[in-house]
Amino acid sequence: MVNAFYEVHTYKCLIVLPLTAVYLDYLDDYLADYVLKIKMCVIIYDDYYYYYYYYYYYSGGLKCRSCGWRTDVLTVTPWLAPIVWEGTFDPQVIDEAFMSQNLTIATTVFAVGRYTRFLRDFLESAEKHFMVGLEVHYYVFTDLPDDVPNNVTLGVGRLLSIVRVPKFDRWQEISLRRMELIQTAIKDHIHRGANYIFCLDVDMRFHGRVGPEALGRLVAAIHPWFYMYPRSQFPYERRTVSTAYIPLDQGDFYYQANIFGGALEDVHRLTKTCREHLEVDKSVGVEAVWQEESHLNWYLLRNKPTKLLSPEYVWDDAKGRDDKEIKLVRFSSVIKNKAEVRENL
């Protein structure tokens, strides 16, 4: 039996749980009944922490006093991983749980070729909104180290290191080599100085809070162009010759590779597997339809993420701001001329 307790009054229920989905199998029927109701108003949790929530009991279910009530969007996956939306978490509660842990978040970003032009805006907006209050170590992978701005003011406990990479012959090579380079960096030095890692694209800008509510063992973001589509329309790799192949009758969500992360061990395992599959494909002359993103989706179908970020965390500015489900855009791809910034098309 899981170490948990509850206290029920006529109108209020206090539940304290180590909130990992695996424990649900061990709950007695009475407590499980409450948990099933709680998940309908999504609890943001991490595998390593205890969170305390108060719920008012009403006939027909439990209402979360601290995190609000979203019925217009999916807030939990079939495997009980939370999907983080505006209104599903209390920033103060989340910050109190994480700020005392002395965590360091490694953050990789690739600024290769003409993409270095996006780096200043990325860094300046990150310093305003990304993991504010936590230690962050940016790792900038670039073939043009002299183009990395050296006058961006970083907050206390926030560092930037440059990782030199070769100039690639095709822009697709950046995507194809990304998993290999991240895996190598984790193994060689990142593992010594970080608790979590996020892998981000550089042609992005932060607009709002991306804080510790996004941390988890394995974190992925739902693609903003496909979150309302059936899986039969997801742009998975459909050719059986590729190791990224996903059949038409399989799939949970379509994840975007602009942002993924988690605990170092989990992300190392992800990048290692994707690297191996990319190398197998290359050996037979195959390139997955969306390069490393196709392999990322294959991996996450078979290794379910423990937390999903809603499209708020990976929006596309070209999509506009008319989607009624999106209450706040936090991180988005900037509008650009891809043919101009992508060299060697």
Short mmCIF file of C-alpha atoms in Angstrom, two decimals:
data_model
loop_
_atom_site.label_atom_id
_atom_site.label_comp_id
_atom_site.label_asym_id
_atom_site.label_seq_id
_atom_site.Cartn_x
_atom_site.Cartn_y
_atom_site.Cartn_z
CA MET A 1 0.00 0.00 0.00
CA VAL A 2 1.34 3.37 -0.96
CA ASN A 3 2.34 5.74 1.83
CA ALA A 4 -0.61 8.14 1.69
CA PHE A 5 -3.27 9.52 3.97
CA TYR A 6 -6.47 11.43 3.60
CA GLU A 7 -8.85 13.30 5.82
CA VAL A 8 -12.46 13.72 4.76
CA HIS A 9 -14.89 16.21 6.25
CA THR A 10 -18.42 16.96 5.18
CA TYR A 11 -17.29 19.41 2.51
CA LYS A 12 -13.50 19.32 2.29
CA CYS A 13 -10.99 16.63 1.39
CA LEU A 14 -7.23 16.76 1.88
CA ILE A 15 -5.21 14.24 -0.06
CA VAL A 16 -1.43 13.89 0.16
CA LEU A 17 0.19 11.54 -2.31
CA PRO A 18 3.52 10.84 -3.95
CA LEU A 19 1.94 11.57 -7.30
CA THR A 20 3.34 9.03 -9.70
CA ALA A 21 0.89 7.11 -11.83
CA VAL A 22 2.44 3.73 -10.98
CA TYR A 23 1.21 4.06 -7.40
CA LEU A 24 -2.41 4.20 -8.46
CA ASP A 25 -2.44 0.41 -8.83
CA TYR A 26 -1.86 0.07 -5.09
CA LEU A 27 -4.52 2.43 -3.81
CA ASP A 28 -7.60 1.02 -2.17
CA ASP A 29 -10.89 1.48 -3.97
CA TYR A 30 -12.06 4.38 -1.83
CA LEU A 31 -8.97 6.51 -2.31
CA ALA A 32 -8.70 5.54 -5.97
CA ASP A 33 -12.18 6.94 -6.47
CA TYR A 34 -10.95 10.35 -5.35
CA VAL A 35 -7.80 10.09 -7.46
CA LEU A 36 -9.84 9.40 -10.58
CA LYS A 37 -11.82 12.55 -9.92
CA ILE A 38 -8.70 14.57 -9.18
CA LYS A 39 -7.11 13.69 -12.48
CA MET A 40 -10.01 15.28 -14.28
CA CYS A 41 -8.82 18.67 -13.03
CA VAL A 42 -5.16 17.81 -13.67
CA ILE A 43 -2.51 17.85 -11.00
CA ILE A 44 0.90 19.07 -12.10
CA TYR A 45 3.45 16.79 -10.50
CA ASP A 46 6.99 15.57 -10.74
CA ASP A 47 8.24 12.09 -9.98
CA TYR A 48 10.54 13.28 -7.20
CA TYR A 49 8.32 15.55 -5.13
CA TYR A 50 5.28 15.57 -2.89
CA TYR A 51 2.70 18.25 -3.60
CA TYR A 52 -0.10 19.18 -1.26
CA TYR A 53 -3.48 20.16 -2.69
CA TYR A 54 -6.78 21.04 -1.06
CA TYR A 55 -9.98 20.13 -2.79
CA TYR A 56 -13.54 21.09 -2.08
CA TYR A 57 -15.92 18.22 -2.52
CA TYR A 58 -19.08 18.77 -4.52
CA SER A 59 -21.62 16.23 -5.65
CA GLY A 60 -20.29 14.94 -8.95
CA GLY A 61 -16.61 15.51 -8.34
CA LEU A 62 -13.75 17.44 -6.81
CA LYS A 63 -12.79 20.96 -7.71
CA CYS A 64 -9.16 22.03 -7.43
CA ARG A 65 -9.00 25.26 -5.45
CA SER A 66 -5.36 25.97 -6.31
CA CYS A 67 -5.08 25.06 -9.98
CA GLY A 68 -8.41 25.96 -11.50
CA TRP A 69 -10.68 23.99 -13.71
CA ARG A 70 -10.14 23.42 -17.44
CA THR A 71 -12.83 21.44 -19.20
CA ASP A 72 -12.12 22.81 -22.68
CA VAL A 73 -8.88 20.89 -23.20
CA LEU A 74 -7.36 17.50 -22.46
CA THR A 75 -5.41 17.84 -19.23
CA VAL A 76 -4.24 14.28 -18.63
CA THR A 77 -3.09 11.49 -20.94
CA PRO A 78 -4.47 7.92 -20.98
CA TRP A 79 -1.32 6.88 -19.04
CA LEU A 80 -2.04 9.58 -16.39
CA ALA A 81 0.69 12.02 -17.33
CA PRO A 82 -0.38 15.66 -16.87
CA ILE A 83 -0.66 18.06 -19.79
CA VAL A 84 0.38 21.53 -18.67
CA TRP A 85 -1.94 24.37 -19.69
CA GLU A 86 -2.52 27.84 -18.32
CA GLY A 87 -4.95 27.43 -15.43
CA THR A 88 -3.88 23.89 -14.47
CA PHE A 89 -1.20 24.78 -11.93
CA ASP A 90 -0.50 27.26 -9.19
CA PRO A 91 2.85 29.00 -9.93
CA GLN A 92 3.41 29.84 -6.27
CA VAL A 93 2.97 26.22 -5.17
CA ILE A 94 5.22 24.96 -7.95
CA ASP A 95 7.95 27.51 -7.21
CA GLU A 96 7.91 26.78 -3.48
CA ALA A 97 8.40 23.08 -4.21
CA PHE A 98 11.37 23.58 -6.54
CA MET A 99 13.21 26.74 -5.54
CA SER A 100 14.72 25.21 -2.41
CA GLN A 101 16.16 22.23 -4.30
CA ASN A 102 19.22 24.03 -5.74
CA LEU A 103 18.53 22.63 -9.18
CA THR A 104 20.53 23.36 -12.32
CA ILE A 105 18.84 23.14 -15.71
CA ALA A 106 21.16 22.45 -18.64
CA THR A 107 19.78 24.00 -21.82
CA THR A 108 21.05 23.10 -25.26
CA VAL A 109 20.48 25.31 -28.29
CA PHE A 110 21.91 24.96 -31.79
CA ALA A 111 22.89 28.20 -33.57
CA VAL A 112 24.53 27.02 -36.76
CA GLY A 113 25.17 29.10 -39.87
CA ARG A 114 22.68 31.90 -40.37
CA TYR A 115 20.66 30.74 -37.36
CA THR A 116 23.08 32.61 -35.11
CA ARG A 117 20.99 35.73 -35.86
CA PHE A 118 18.24 34.37 -33.59
CA LEU A 119 20.48 33.78 -30.59
CA ARG A 120 20.35 37.22 -28.98
CA ASP A 121 16.56 37.37 -28.91
CA PHE A 122 16.41 33.78 -27.68
CA LEU A 123 18.77 34.46 -24.78
CA GLU A 124 17.33 37.83 -23.80
CA SER A 125 13.77 36.49 -23.72
CA ALA A 126 14.92 33.34 -21.89
CA GLU A 127 16.46 35.46 -19.16
CA LYS A 128 13.06 37.08 -18.60
CA HIS A 129 10.90 33.97 -18.68
CA PHE A 130 12.79 30.64 -18.67
CA MET A 131 13.28 28.90 -15.31
CA VAL A 132 13.58 32.24 -13.54
CA GLY A 133 14.99 31.76 -10.04
CA LEU A 134 16.74 28.51 -10.92
CA GLU A 135 20.31 28.00 -12.09
CA VAL A 136 20.51 27.58 -15.86
CA HIS A 137 23.54 26.61 -17.93
CA TYR A 138 23.10 27.37 -21.63
CA TYR A 139 25.12 25.22 -24.03
CA VAL A 140 25.27 26.95 -27.41
CA PHE A 141 26.28 24.57 -30.19
CA THR A 142 27.64 26.62 -33.09
CA ASP A 143 30.06 26.67 -35.98
CA LEU A 144 30.45 30.44 -35.58
CA PRO A 145 31.55 31.09 -31.98
CA ASP A 146 32.47 34.70 -32.76
CA ASP A 147 28.81 35.37 -33.62
CA VAL A 148 27.60 34.39 -30.15
CA PRO A 149 26.65 37.67 -28.42
CA ASN A 150 28.90 38.33 -25.44
CA ASN A 151 26.93 41.23 -23.97
CA VAL A 152 23.69 39.50 -22.99
CA THR A 153 23.22 40.01 -19.26
CA LEU A 154 22.72 36.69 -17.50
CA GLY A 155 21.14 36.43 -14.09
CA VAL A 156 22.80 35.13 -10.94
CA GLY A 157 23.62 31.43 -11.25
CA ARG A 158 23.14 31.42 -15.03
CA LEU A 159 26.01 30.52 -17.33
CA LEU A 160 26.69 30.15 -21.05
CA SER A 161 29.17 27.78 -22.65
CA ILE A 162 30.00 27.48 -26.34
CA VAL A 163 30.27 24.02 -27.91
CA ARG A 164 32.05 24.14 -31.27
CA VAL A 165 30.49 22.04 -34.03
CA PRO A 166 31.50 21.69 -37.70
CA LYS A 167 29.76 23.48 -40.53
CA PHE A 168 27.26 21.11 -42.11
CA ASP A 169 26.78 20.61 -45.86
CA ARG A 170 22.97 20.62 -45.63
CA TRP A 171 20.60 22.18 -43.11
CA GLN A 172 19.06 18.75 -42.60
CA GLU A 173 22.39 17.58 -41.20
CA ILE A 174 21.90 19.86 -38.21
CA SER A 175 18.73 17.93 -37.35
CA LEU A 176 20.27 14.57 -38.13
CA ARG A 177 23.34 15.19 -35.96
CA ARG A 178 21.54 16.95 -33.09
CA MET A 179 20.73 13.79 -31.13
CA GLU A 180 24.30 12.55 -31.41
CA LEU A 181 25.77 15.86 -30.24
CA ILE A 182 23.40 16.16 -27.27
CA GLN A 183 24.04 12.57 -26.21
CA THR A 184 27.79 13.12 -26.37
CA ALA A 185 27.59 16.39 -24.44
CA ILE A 186 25.52 14.79 -21.66
CA LYS A 187 28.00 11.93 -21.34
CA ASP A 188 31.15 14.05 -21.55
CA HIS A 189 30.36 17.01 -19.28
CA ILE A 190 26.71 18.06 -18.79
CA HIS A 191 26.02 15.16 -16.40
CA ARG A 192 28.49 16.60 -13.88
CA GLY A 193 26.69 19.90 -13.39
CA ALA A 194 22.94 19.58 -14.00
CA ASN A 195 19.82 17.90 -12.68
CA TYR A 196 17.60 18.38 -15.72
CA ILE A 197 18.13 19.23 -19.36
CA PHE A 198 15.99 20.99 -21.94
CA CYS A 199 16.79 20.87 -25.65
CA LEU A 200 15.45 23.94 -27.45
CA ASP A 201 15.48 25.42 -30.95
CA VAL A 202 17.15 28.80 -31.37
CA ASP A 203 14.64 30.39 -33.77
CA MET A 204 12.22 30.75 -30.87
CA ARG A 205 11.22 33.47 -28.44
CA PHE A 206 9.90 33.34 -24.88
CA HIS A 207 6.79 35.43 -24.18
CA GLY A 208 5.68 34.11 -20.80
CA ARG A 209 6.62 31.90 -17.90
CA VAL A 210 8.28 28.58 -18.65
CA GLY A 211 9.14 27.49 -15.14
CA PRO A 212 9.56 24.38 -13.01
CA GLU A 213 5.99 23.32 -13.82
CA ALA A 214 7.63 22.03 -17.02
CA LEU A 215 10.14 19.78 -15.23
CA GLY A 216 9.73 16.02 -15.17
CA ARG A 217 11.59 12.81 -15.91
CA LEU A 218 10.68 12.84 -19.61
CA VAL A 219 8.96 15.90 -21.05
CA ALA A 220 7.58 16.48 -24.55
CA ALA A 221 5.54 19.23 -26.19
CA ILE A 222 2.42 18.78 -28.30
CA HIS A 223 2.81 20.22 -31.81
CA PRO A 224 0.65 23.36 -32.23
CA TRP A 225 -0.43 22.47 -35.76
CA PHE A 226 -1.65 18.95 -34.93
CA TYR A 227 -3.11 19.03 -31.43
CA MET A 228 -6.68 18.97 -32.76
CA TYR A 229 -6.03 16.39 -35.49
CA PRO A 230 -6.71 12.63 -35.39
CA ARG A 231 -3.60 10.49 -35.30
CA SER A 232 -4.22 9.24 -38.84
CA GLN A 233 -3.27 12.76 -39.97
CA PHE A 234 -0.10 13.05 -37.87
CA PRO A 235 3.01 13.44 -40.06
CA TYR A 236 4.72 10.37 -38.63
CA GLU A 237 7.23 8.47 -40.72
CA ARG A 238 5.01 5.99 -42.59
CA ARG A 239 7.64 4.11 -44.61
CA THR A 240 8.47 0.73 -43.15
CA VAL A 241 12.07 1.01 -44.37
CA SER A 242 12.81 3.63 -41.68
CA THR A 243 13.40 2.80 -38.03
CA ALA A 244 11.10 5.77 -37.25
CA TYR A 245 8.13 3.98 -38.86
CA ILE A 246 4.80 4.30 -37.04
CA PRO A 247 1.73 2.47 -38.43
CA LEU A 248 -1.48 4.37 -39.19
CA ASP A 249 -3.33 2.76 -36.29
CA GLN A 250 -0.74 3.78 -33.68
CA GLY A 251 0.13 7.06 -31.99
CA ASP A 252 -0.82 9.19 -29.00
CA PHE A 253 0.16 12.77 -29.85
CA TYR A 254 2.42 14.40 -32.41
CA TYR A 255 5.36 15.96 -30.56
CA GLN A 256 7.49 18.83 -31.84
CA ALA A 257 11.26 18.63 -31.52
CA ASN A 258 11.59 22.37 -30.77
CA ILE A 259 11.46 21.57 -27.06
CA PHE A 260 11.96 18.33 -25.15
CA GLY A 261 13.76 17.47 -21.95
CA GLY A 262 13.75 15.80 -18.59
CA ALA A 263 16.14 14.15 -16.18
CA LEU A 264 19.63 13.65 -17.58
CA GLU A 265 19.45 9.85 -17.56
CA ASP A 266 16.13 9.81 -19.42
CA VAL A 267 17.18 12.34 -22.06
CA HIS A 268 20.51 10.56 -22.54
CA ARG A 269 18.61 7.33 -23.19
CA LEU A 270 16.31 9.12 -25.64
CA THR A 271 19.10 10.79 -27.61
CA LYS A 272 21.19 7.60 -27.65
CA THR A 273 18.33 5.55 -29.07
CA CYS A 274 17.44 8.18 -31.67
CA ARG A 275 21.10 8.48 -32.66
CA GLU A 276 21.36 4.72 -33.16
CA HIS A 277 18.21 4.65 -35.28
CA LEU A 278 19.39 7.62 -37.35
CA GLU A 279 22.63 5.78 -38.04
CA VAL A 280 20.77 2.64 -39.10
CA ASP A 281 18.64 4.66 -41.50
CA LYS A 282 21.70 6.39 -42.91
CA SER A 283 23.42 3.06 -43.52
CA VAL A 284 20.62 2.04 -45.89
CA GLY A 285 20.24 5.45 -47.50
CA VAL A 286 17.04 6.47 -45.70
CA GLU A 287 16.23 9.84 -44.15
CA ALA A 288 13.07 10.07 -42.06
CA VAL A 289 10.47 12.53 -43.29
CA TRP A 290 11.08 15.03 -40.45
CA GLN A 291 14.61 13.98 -39.54
CA GLU A 292 15.14 13.76 -35.77
CA GLU A 293 11.55 14.78 -35.01
CA SER A 294 10.31 11.58 -36.66
CA HIS A 295 12.64 9.52 -34.48
CA LEU A 296 11.64 11.52 -31.39
CA ASN A 297 7.98 10.63 -32.03
CA TRP A 298 8.84 6.96 -32.49
CA TYR A 299 10.70 6.93 -29.19
CA LEU A 300 7.95 8.72 -27.25
CA LEU A 301 5.31 6.37 -28.56
CA ARG A 302 7.18 3.49 -26.93
CA ASN A 303 8.54 5.37 -23.93
CA LYS A 304 5.68 7.53 -22.71
CA PRO A 305 6.61 11.00 -21.48
CA THR A 306 5.87 11.61 -17.81
CA LYS A 307 4.71 15.15 -18.55
CA LEU A 308 3.38 16.85 -21.65
CA LEU A 309 3.56 20.55 -22.41
CA SER A 310 0.57 22.02 -24.19
CA PRO A 311 1.01 24.00 -27.44
CA GLU A 312 1.37 27.11 -25.26
CA TYR A 313 4.97 25.97 -24.79
CA VAL A 314 5.78 25.48 -28.47
CA TRP A 315 3.55 27.82 -30.44
CA ASP A 316 4.15 28.94 -34.01
CA ASP A 317 3.79 32.67 -34.66
CA ALA A 318 2.73 31.89 -38.23
CA LYS A 319 -0.40 30.26 -36.77
CA GLY A 320 -1.69 33.51 -35.27
CA ARG A 321 -3.38 33.79 -31.89
CA ASP A 322 -6.99 32.87 -32.69
CA ASP A 323 -7.16 29.40 -31.11
CA LYS A 324 -9.55 29.80 -28.20
CA GLU A 325 -7.85 27.05 -26.17
CA ILE A 326 -4.61 29.02 -26.02
CA LYS A 327 -4.89 31.40 -23.07
CA LEU A 328 -1.20 32.31 -23.07
CA VAL A 329 1.64 31.82 -25.56
CA ARG A 330 4.80 31.09 -23.60
CA PHE A 331 7.36 30.04 -26.20
CA SER A 332 6.99 30.29 -29.95
CA SER A 333 8.73 29.88 -33.30
CA VAL A 334 9.41 33.24 -34.89
CA ILE A 335 8.30 34.03 -38.43
CA LYS A 336 11.22 33.82 -40.86
CA ASN A 337 12.15 33.16 -44.46
CA LYS A 338 13.27 29.55 -44.16
CA ALA A 339 14.71 29.49 -47.65
CA GLU A 340 16.94 32.40 -46.74
CA VAL A 341 18.22 31.18 -43.36
CA ARG A 342 18.66 27.55 -44.38
CA GLU A 343 21.91 27.25 -46.23
CA ASN A 344 22.63 24.62 -48.89
CA LEU A 345 19.04 23.68 -49.59
#
